[in-house]
Amino acid sequence: VVWNLEKAANWAKDILQKADVATFGLDADVLLAHAINRPRRFVFTYPDYQIPLENLEVFQKLIFRRAKREPIHYILNNREFWSLEFFVNSNVLIPRPETEHLIDHFLELARSQKNEQRSLEVLDIGVGSGNISIAVLKELPLVKVTAIDISEDALEVAKRNAKNHDVLNRIQFCLGDLFPKGDLFPDQFDFVLSNPPYIASSEFDSLEPEITCFEPKVALISGKTGLEVYERLISETLLRLKFGGYLILEIGDGQLEQIKNLIDQSGEFAEVFTVFDYAGKPRTISARRKING
Ligand code: GLN
C-alpha cells in the first residue's frame, strides 16, 4: 500500500489526538515533514505526494513515540532558543521560551556596566543544553563563561552545542553540584546566572507526562518545598560573586516572596529587581551584591 501525505497526516492526527496530545495537528505535520526531509509547507502543498515506503516507516515510528507523549523536541533532537538552534536529548531540560527573560535582563545589566569593554566573567549554574551560556556568549563577544552541571551527560550536550555555535574558546565546563571547585576556574564572577530546579516533589506528578516521564528529574525537582536549591544558591553564591556583581535567577510560580526573603535575609544584596513574563508572572529576579559586603 502506498500512502500519500494527506492520508499519512490524517492517520497521525487521529492517533495523536487519541493520545491526548494537545498540539496533535501541528505535531503530525512537523513530524511528517521531518520524516520526508522536506519543509512543512510541502506537506500542505502536495497532499497527493506518495511517500516512499522507507520514509513512511520512519514517520510511523516517530508518531508512535509522540503518542507515548515523548516531547517533540527530543524526537527531533532540536529546540530553538534565543533564535539559535540547540541539540537536545533526554539528558537535558528542553529550553523554555520564558528563560529568554533571564537573557534579556542579563544583557541590560551587563551593557550598563561602566566599562562594558572589559571581559566579564559569568557563571552559569545548571547549564543543561547550554542555552543560557551560549546565548550570552553570542551576544557579548568579550564575555567568558564557566558552565557547571551536576550531570556529565548534560555537559556532553552543552559542549556539542558550544562547538556548533563556535564559542568553545570562551567557555569552560565543570562537573559539579552548584559552585565550581578547584583552581581551574576564576575565583570570582561578575554574574552568576541560573535556571535551577525549582519544582516541589509533591507538585511533580501533576505535571504533563512530557515532563514527568521524559525530562531529567535532577533538572526539575528541588526537594520538598521547591526552594531548597535557591537556599543553597543564595548563600553559596557569596563565596564566588564579586562585590557589586549580580545574581540572576529564574523563579517558579508563586515563589517570588519567599525568594525575596531569602535574598534579604542574607543581608548581602541590594537592588533587587523582578522581571515579569508576558503572562504577567514574575519569572526572573536579580540582586546586586553590596559593594562593601
Ligand atoms: N540552563 C538550562 C535551561 O535553562 C538548564 C536548566 C536546568 O537544567 N535546570 O534550560
mmCIF file of C-alpha atoms and ligand atoms in Angstrom:
data_model
loop_
_atom_site.group_PDB
_atom_site.id
_atom_site.type_symbol
_atom_site.label_atom_id
_atom_site.label_comp_id
_atom_site.label_asym_id
_atom_site.label_seq_id
_atom_site.Cartn_x
_atom_site.Cartn_y
_atom_site.Cartn_z
ATOM 1 C CA VAL A 1 0.000 0.000 0.000
ATOM 2 C CA VAL A 2 1.159 3.472 -0.807
ATOM 3 C CA TRP A 3 0.177 6.416 1.358
ATOM 4 C CA ASN A 4 0.052 9.986 0.222
ATOM 5 C CA LEU A 5 0.770 12.915 2.532
ATOM 6 C CA GLU A 6 -2.858 13.655 3.200
ATOM 7 C CA LYS A 7 -3.597 10.129 4.293
ATOM 8 C CA ALA A 8 -0.484 9.938 6.473
ATOM 9 C CA ALA A 9 -1.271 13.261 8.133
ATOM 10 C CA ASN A 10 -4.850 12.239 8.896
ATOM 11 C CA TRP A 11 -3.744 8.879 10.270
ATOM 12 C CA ALA A 12 -1.229 10.591 12.548
ATOM 13 C CA LYS A 13 -3.586 13.322 13.753
ATOM 14 C CA ASP A 14 -6.090 10.720 14.780
ATOM 15 C CA ILE A 15 -3.503 8.711 16.756
ATOM 16 C CA LEU A 16 -2.069 11.786 18.475
ATOM 17 C CA GLN A 17 -5.485 13.165 19.315
ATOM 18 C CA LYS A 18 -6.461 9.871 20.932
ATOM 19 C CA ALA A 19 -3.229 10.040 22.953
ATOM 20 C CA ASP A 20 -4.333 13.463 24.286
ATOM 21 C CA VAL A 21 -1.567 15.385 22.585
ATOM 22 C CA ALA A 22 -2.856 18.969 22.673
ATOM 23 C CA THR A 23 -0.896 20.039 19.585
ATOM 24 C CA PHE A 24 -1.789 16.910 17.595
ATOM 25 C CA GLY A 25 -2.292 18.676 14.249
ATOM 26 C CA LEU A 26 0.875 20.694 14.347
ATOM 27 C CA ASP A 27 2.965 17.794 15.639
ATOM 28 C CA ALA A 28 1.689 15.432 12.944
ATOM 29 C CA ASP A 29 2.638 17.897 10.209
ATOM 30 C CA VAL A 30 6.031 18.702 11.730
ATOM 31 C CA LEU A 31 6.947 15.030 12.097
ATOM 32 C CA LEU A 32 5.675 14.227 8.617
ATOM 33 C CA ALA A 33 7.817 16.971 7.091
ATOM 34 C CA HIS A 34 10.764 15.712 9.134
ATOM 35 C CA ALA A 35 10.275 12.104 8.001
ATOM 36 C CA ILE A 36 10.345 13.078 4.324
ATOM 37 C CA ASN A 37 13.112 15.677 4.758
ATOM 38 C CA ARG A 38 11.022 18.498 3.386
ATOM 39 C CA PRO A 39 9.861 21.858 4.712
ATOM 40 C CA ARG A 40 6.457 21.835 6.374
ATOM 41 C CA ARG A 41 4.778 23.762 3.557
ATOM 42 C CA PHE A 42 5.498 20.808 1.250
ATOM 43 C CA VAL A 43 3.023 18.762 3.276
ATOM 44 C CA PHE A 44 0.209 21.242 2.585
ATOM 45 C CA THR A 45 1.174 21.970 -0.995
ATOM 46 C CA TYR A 46 1.391 18.386 -2.257
ATOM 47 C CA PRO A 47 -1.248 16.327 -0.395
ATOM 48 C CA ASP A 48 -1.084 13.708 -3.180
ATOM 49 C CA TYR A 49 2.678 13.181 -2.943
ATOM 50 C CA GLN A 50 3.279 9.461 -2.434
ATOM 51 C CA ILE A 51 5.520 8.737 0.492
ATOM 52 C CA PRO A 52 8.379 6.302 -0.183
ATOM 53 C CA LEU A 53 7.936 3.236 1.996
ATOM 54 C CA GLU A 54 11.163 3.862 3.905
ATOM 55 C CA ASN A 55 10.068 7.329 4.929
ATOM 56 C CA LEU A 56 6.608 6.111 5.819
ATOM 57 C CA GLU A 57 8.059 3.609 8.259
ATOM 58 C CA VAL A 58 10.227 6.295 9.818
ATOM 59 C CA PHE A 59 7.192 8.544 10.120
ATOM 60 C CA GLN A 60 5.080 5.891 11.797
ATOM 61 C CA LYS A 61 7.780 5.257 14.385
ATOM 62 C CA LEU A 62 8.020 8.967 15.143
ATOM 63 C CA ILE A 63 4.259 9.168 15.606
ATOM 64 C CA PHE A 64 4.242 6.187 17.973
ATOM 65 C CA ARG A 65 6.911 7.880 20.076
ATOM 66 C CA ARG A 66 4.937 11.106 20.215
ATOM 67 C CA ALA A 67 1.789 9.140 21.085
ATOM 68 C CA LYS A 68 3.649 7.910 24.168
ATOM 69 C CA ARG A 69 4.000 11.620 24.980
ATOM 70 C CA GLU A 70 7.694 11.915 24.288
ATOM 71 C CA PRO A 71 8.328 15.648 23.727
ATOM 72 C CA ILE A 72 8.604 16.558 20.065
ATOM 73 C CA HIS A 73 11.931 18.327 20.720
ATOM 74 C CA TYR A 74 13.527 15.084 21.908
ATOM 75 C CA ILE A 75 12.145 13.275 18.862
ATOM 76 C CA LEU A 76 13.601 15.942 16.565
ATOM 77 C CA ASN A 77 16.742 16.402 18.734
ATOM 78 C CA ASN A 78 16.301 20.110 18.319
ATOM 79 C CA ARG A 79 14.956 23.173 20.107
ATOM 80 C CA GLU A 80 15.195 26.839 19.255
ATOM 81 C CA PHE A 81 16.152 29.319 21.994
ATOM 82 C CA TRP A 82 17.108 32.970 21.538
ATOM 83 C CA SER A 83 16.803 32.337 17.781
ATOM 84 C CA LEU A 84 19.592 29.755 17.998
ATOM 85 C CA GLU A 85 19.255 26.026 17.331
ATOM 86 C CA PHE A 86 20.154 23.657 20.136
ATOM 87 C CA PHE A 87 20.699 19.921 20.006
ATOM 88 C CA VAL A 88 18.649 18.338 22.810
ATOM 89 C CA ASN A 89 18.101 14.835 24.115
ATOM 90 C CA SER A 90 16.562 13.401 27.263
ATOM 91 C CA ASN A 91 19.723 14.194 29.270
ATOM 92 C CA VAL A 92 18.883 17.887 29.251
ATOM 93 C CA LEU A 93 15.940 20.076 30.047
ATOM 94 C CA ILE A 94 14.268 21.409 26.911
ATOM 95 C CA PRO A 95 14.941 25.169 26.852
ATOM 96 C CA ARG A 96 11.796 27.182 27.582
ATOM 97 C CA PRO A 97 10.923 30.492 25.947
ATOM 98 C CA GLU A 98 10.364 32.094 29.391
ATOM 99 C CA THR A 99 14.067 31.713 30.087
ATOM 100 C CA GLU A 100 14.724 34.350 27.423
ATOM 101 C CA HIS A 101 13.650 36.919 30.040
ATOM 102 C CA LEU A 102 16.744 35.987 32.023
ATOM 103 C CA ILE A 103 18.929 36.625 28.966
ATOM 104 C CA ASP A 104 17.221 39.972 28.282
ATOM 105 C CA HIS A 105 17.730 41.114 31.838
ATOM 106 C CA PHE A 106 21.322 39.930 31.965
ATOM 107 C CA LEU A 107 22.134 41.840 28.759
ATOM 108 C CA GLU A 108 20.588 45.001 30.135
ATOM 109 C CA LEU A 109 22.677 44.786 33.317
ATOM 110 C CA ALA A 110 25.861 43.723 31.531
ATOM 111 C CA ARG A 111 25.600 46.525 28.969
ATOM 112 C CA SER A 112 25.038 49.124 31.685
ATOM 113 C CA GLN A 113 28.306 48.217 33.426
ATOM 114 C CA LYS A 114 30.654 51.190 33.486
ATOM 115 C CA ASN A 115 33.325 49.511 31.469
ATOM 116 C CA GLU A 116 31.468 47.176 29.208
ATOM 117 C CA GLN A 117 34.575 46.512 27.142
ATOM 118 C CA ARG A 118 36.197 44.623 29.975
ATOM 119 C CA SER A 119 35.785 40.905 29.830
ATOM 120 C CA LEU A 120 33.019 39.872 32.190
ATOM 121 C CA GLU A 121 33.241 36.542 33.963
ATOM 122 C CA VAL A 122 29.896 34.762 34.014
ATOM 123 C CA LEU A 123 28.974 31.613 35.899
ATOM 124 C CA ASP A 124 26.040 29.552 34.590
ATOM 125 C CA ILE A 125 24.791 27.041 37.142
ATOM 126 C CA GLY A 126 22.897 24.091 35.683
ATOM 127 C CA VAL A 127 23.990 24.592 32.104
ATOM 128 C CA GLY A 128 21.754 21.840 30.676
ATOM 129 C CA SER A 129 21.746 22.139 26.880
ATOM 130 C CA GLY A 130 23.908 25.267 27.135
ATOM 131 C CA ASN A 131 21.128 27.603 26.070
ATOM 132 C CA ILE A 132 21.840 30.361 28.611
ATOM 133 C CA SER A 133 25.632 30.250 28.292
ATOM 134 C CA ILE A 134 25.616 30.164 24.519
ATOM 135 C CA ALA A 135 23.037 32.946 24.121
ATOM 136 C CA VAL A 136 25.193 35.103 26.409
ATOM 137 C CA LEU A 137 28.410 34.296 24.525
ATOM 138 C CA LYS A 138 26.788 35.009 21.170
ATOM 139 C CA GLU A 139 25.573 38.419 22.341
ATOM 140 C CA LEU A 140 28.692 39.650 24.119
ATOM 141 C CA PRO A 141 31.964 38.850 22.351
ATOM 142 C CA LEU A 142 34.194 39.661 25.338
ATOM 143 C CA VAL A 143 32.379 37.617 27.932
ATOM 144 C CA LYS A 144 33.801 34.397 29.331
ATOM 145 C CA VAL A 145 31.577 31.727 30.798
ATOM 146 C CA THR A 146 32.116 28.969 33.323
ATOM 147 C CA ALA A 147 29.324 26.445 32.945
ATOM 148 C CA ILE A 148 28.562 23.882 35.590
ATOM 149 C CA ASP A 149 26.217 20.929 35.714
ATOM 150 C CA ILE A 150 25.685 18.002 38.038
ATOM 151 C CA SER A 151 25.175 15.674 35.063
ATOM 152 C CA GLU A 152 28.061 14.539 32.907
ATOM 153 C CA ASP A 153 25.617 13.640 30.124
ATOM 154 C CA ALA A 154 24.214 17.165 30.177
ATOM 155 C CA LEU A 155 27.729 18.608 29.894
ATOM 156 C CA GLU A 156 28.265 16.489 26.773
ATOM 157 C CA VAL A 157 25.208 18.079 25.175
ATOM 158 C CA ALA A 158 26.275 21.584 26.209
ATOM 159 C CA LYS A 159 29.755 21.020 24.739
ATOM 160 C CA ARG A 160 28.275 19.817 21.489
ATOM 161 C CA ASN A 161 26.128 22.960 21.273
ATOM 162 C CA ALA A 162 29.035 25.238 22.195
ATOM 163 C CA LYS A 163 31.022 23.657 19.381
ATOM 164 C CA ASN A 164 28.141 24.030 16.915
ATOM 165 C CA HIS A 165 27.886 27.705 17.817
ATOM 166 C CA ASP A 166 31.612 28.261 17.694
ATOM 167 C CA VAL A 167 32.063 29.518 21.252
ATOM 168 C CA LEU A 168 34.160 26.685 22.728
ATOM 169 C CA ASN A 169 37.138 29.027 23.181
ATOM 170 C CA ARG A 170 35.234 31.229 25.662
ATOM 171 C CA ILE A 171 33.512 28.586 27.776
ATOM 172 C CA GLN A 172 34.878 26.277 30.436
ATOM 173 C CA PHE A 173 32.857 23.309 31.626
ATOM 174 C CA CYS A 174 32.782 21.905 35.109
ATOM 175 C CA LEU A 175 31.063 18.848 36.555
ATOM 176 C CA GLY A 176 29.683 19.618 39.980
ATOM 177 C CA ASP A 177 26.892 20.413 42.384
ATOM 178 C CA LEU A 178 26.269 24.189 42.157
ATOM 179 C CA PHE A 179 29.585 26.019 42.560
ATOM 180 C CA PRO A 180 32.828 25.042 40.824
ATOM 181 C CA LYS A 181 35.622 23.650 42.945
ATOM 182 C CA GLY A 182 39.313 23.814 42.087
ATOM 183 C CA ASP A 183 41.634 26.488 40.794
ATOM 184 C CA LEU A 184 40.985 25.998 37.107
ATOM 185 C CA PHE A 185 38.132 28.443 37.424
ATOM 186 C CA PRO A 186 38.010 32.154 38.209
ATOM 187 C CA ASP A 187 37.826 32.912 41.961
ATOM 188 C CA GLN A 188 35.088 35.410 41.495
ATOM 189 C CA PHE A 189 32.427 36.196 38.958
ATOM 190 C CA ASP A 190 30.726 39.362 37.768
ATOM 191 C CA PHE A 191 27.495 37.470 37.167
ATOM 192 C CA VAL A 192 26.008 34.262 38.496
ATOM 193 C CA LEU A 193 23.116 33.049 36.325
ATOM 194 C CA SER A 194 20.867 30.092 36.959
ATOM 195 C CA ASN A 195 17.614 28.488 35.957
ATOM 196 C CA PRO A 196 17.764 25.978 38.801
ATOM 197 C CA PRO A 197 15.473 23.044 39.563
ATOM 198 C CA TYR A 198 12.550 24.619 41.422
ATOM 199 C CA ILE A 199 9.664 22.166 41.405
ATOM 200 C CA ALA A 200 8.441 20.778 44.733
ATOM 201 C CA SER A 201 8.436 16.977 44.773
ATOM 202 C CA SER A 202 4.745 16.976 45.733
ATOM 203 C CA GLU A 203 3.793 19.007 42.637
ATOM 204 C CA PHE A 204 5.786 16.919 40.214
ATOM 205 C CA ASP A 205 3.165 14.282 39.465
ATOM 206 C CA SER A 206 0.592 16.872 38.472
ATOM 207 C CA LEU A 207 2.713 17.999 35.507
ATOM 208 C CA GLU A 208 2.246 16.797 31.915
ATOM 209 C CA PRO A 209 3.684 13.359 31.017
ATOM 210 C CA GLU A 210 6.028 15.027 28.506
ATOM 211 C CA ILE A 211 7.785 16.476 31.551
ATOM 212 C CA THR A 212 7.390 13.789 34.206
ATOM 213 C CA CYS A 213 8.181 10.778 32.012
ATOM 214 C CA PHE A 214 10.913 12.231 29.808
ATOM 215 C CA GLU A 215 12.744 15.280 31.148
ATOM 216 C CA PRO A 216 15.601 14.789 33.639
ATOM 217 C CA LYS A 217 14.232 14.949 37.175
ATOM 218 C CA VAL A 218 17.508 16.314 38.505
ATOM 219 C CA ALA A 219 16.976 19.394 36.304
ATOM 220 C CA LEU A 220 13.447 19.933 37.597
ATOM 221 C CA ILE A 221 12.914 18.813 41.186
ATOM 222 C CA SER A 222 14.462 20.750 44.020
ATOM 223 C CA GLY A 223 13.113 18.927 47.064
ATOM 224 C CA LYS A 224 10.079 19.070 49.306
ATOM 225 C CA THR A 225 9.450 22.803 49.088
ATOM 226 C CA GLY A 226 10.922 23.672 45.699
ATOM 227 C CA LEU A 227 13.115 26.298 47.376
ATOM 228 C CA GLU A 228 15.994 24.077 48.505
ATOM 229 C CA VAL A 229 18.269 24.848 45.572
ATOM 230 C CA TYR A 230 17.589 28.595 45.867
ATOM 231 C CA GLU A 231 18.565 28.491 49.546
ATOM 232 C CA ARG A 232 21.906 26.947 48.696
ATOM 233 C CA LEU A 233 22.434 29.110 45.637
ATOM 234 C CA ILE A 234 21.828 32.346 47.503
ATOM 235 C CA SER A 235 24.093 31.508 50.420
ATOM 236 C CA GLU A 236 26.888 29.783 48.478
ATOM 237 C CA THR A 237 26.977 32.425 45.748
ATOM 238 C CA LEU A 238 28.609 34.782 48.241
ATOM 239 C CA LEU A 239 31.812 32.730 48.002
ATOM 240 C CA ARG A 240 32.037 33.334 44.260
ATOM 241 C CA LEU A 241 30.289 36.587 43.393
ATOM 242 C CA LYS A 242 32.275 39.825 43.231
ATOM 243 C CA PHE A 243 31.182 42.773 45.341
ATOM 244 C CA GLY A 244 28.891 44.742 43.041
ATOM 245 C CA GLY A 245 28.267 41.632 40.936
ATOM 246 C CA TYR A 246 24.823 40.291 40.085
ATOM 247 C CA LEU A 247 22.960 37.111 40.853
ATOM 248 C CA ILE A 248 20.195 36.480 38.289
ATOM 249 C CA LEU A 249 17.760 33.628 38.776
ATOM 250 C CA GLU A 250 14.737 32.245 37.023
ATOM 251 C CA ILE A 251 11.948 31.618 39.524
ATOM 252 C CA GLY A 252 8.896 29.388 39.651
ATOM 253 C CA ASP A 253 5.271 30.262 40.023
ATOM 254 C CA GLY A 254 4.389 31.574 43.488
ATOM 255 C CA GLN A 255 7.993 31.663 44.719
ATOM 256 C CA LEU A 256 8.732 35.391 44.415
ATOM 257 C CA GLU A 257 8.103 36.461 48.013
ATOM 258 C CA GLN A 258 9.969 33.525 49.524
ATOM 259 C CA ILE A 259 12.961 34.057 47.284
ATOM 260 C CA LYS A 260 12.992 37.781 48.000
ATOM 261 C CA ASN A 261 13.037 36.882 51.705
ATOM 262 C CA LEU A 262 15.991 34.553 51.231
ATOM 263 C CA ILE A 263 17.851 37.321 49.425
ATOM 264 C CA ASP A 264 17.001 39.905 52.116
ATOM 265 C CA GLN A 265 17.915 37.564 54.961
ATOM 266 C CA SER A 266 21.433 37.120 53.621
ATOM 267 C CA GLY A 267 21.957 40.859 54.222
ATOM 268 C CA GLU A 268 24.453 40.907 51.357
ATOM 269 C CA PHE A 269 22.347 42.120 48.468
ATOM 270 C CA ALA A 270 20.819 45.391 47.325
ATOM 271 C CA GLU A 271 18.988 46.481 44.174
ATOM 272 C CA VAL A 272 16.644 43.506 43.994
ATOM 273 C CA PHE A 273 14.703 43.590 40.738
ATOM 274 C CA THR A 274 11.873 41.401 39.415
ATOM 275 C CA VAL A 275 11.164 40.757 35.728
ATOM 276 C CA PHE A 276 7.646 39.681 34.743
ATOM 277 C CA ASP A 277 6.887 37.451 31.773
ATOM 278 C CA TYR A 278 4.328 38.189 29.038
ATOM 279 C CA ALA A 279 1.651 36.498 31.135
ATOM 280 C CA GLY A 280 2.401 38.962 33.965
ATOM 281 C CA LYS A 281 4.041 36.366 36.206
ATOM 282 C CA PRO A 282 7.325 37.003 37.998
ATOM 283 C CA ARG A 283 9.940 34.990 36.073
ATOM 284 C CA THR A 284 13.363 36.337 36.783
ATOM 285 C CA ILE A 285 14.874 38.027 39.812
ATOM 286 C CA SER A 286 18.176 39.822 40.062
ATOM 287 C CA ALA A 287 20.068 41.046 43.078
ATOM 288 C CA ARG A 288 23.275 43.036 43.262
ATOM 289 C CA ARG A 289 25.880 42.198 45.848
ATOM 290 C CA LYS A 290 26.590 45.175 48.090
ATOM 291 C CA ILE A 291 29.878 46.842 47.349
ATOM 292 C CA ASN A 292 31.112 46.847 50.945
ATOM 293 C CA GLY A 293 29.880 43.449 51.983
HETATM 294 N N1 GLN B 1 20.096 26.179 31.801
HETATM 295 C C1 GLN B 1 19.216 25.220 31.209
HETATM 296 C C2 GLN B 1 17.889 25.871 30.871
HETATM 297 O O1 GLN B 1 17.580 26.943 31.309
HETATM 298 C C3 GLN B 1 19.016 24.005 32.110
HETATM 299 C C4 GLN B 1 18.402 24.336 33.427
HETATM 300 C C5 GLN B 1 18.241 23.116 34.298
HETATM 301 O O2 GLN B 1 18.729 22.041 33.962
HETATM 302 N N2 GLN B 1 17.563 23.286 35.414
HETATM 303 O O3 GLN B 1 17.116 25.317 30.154
#
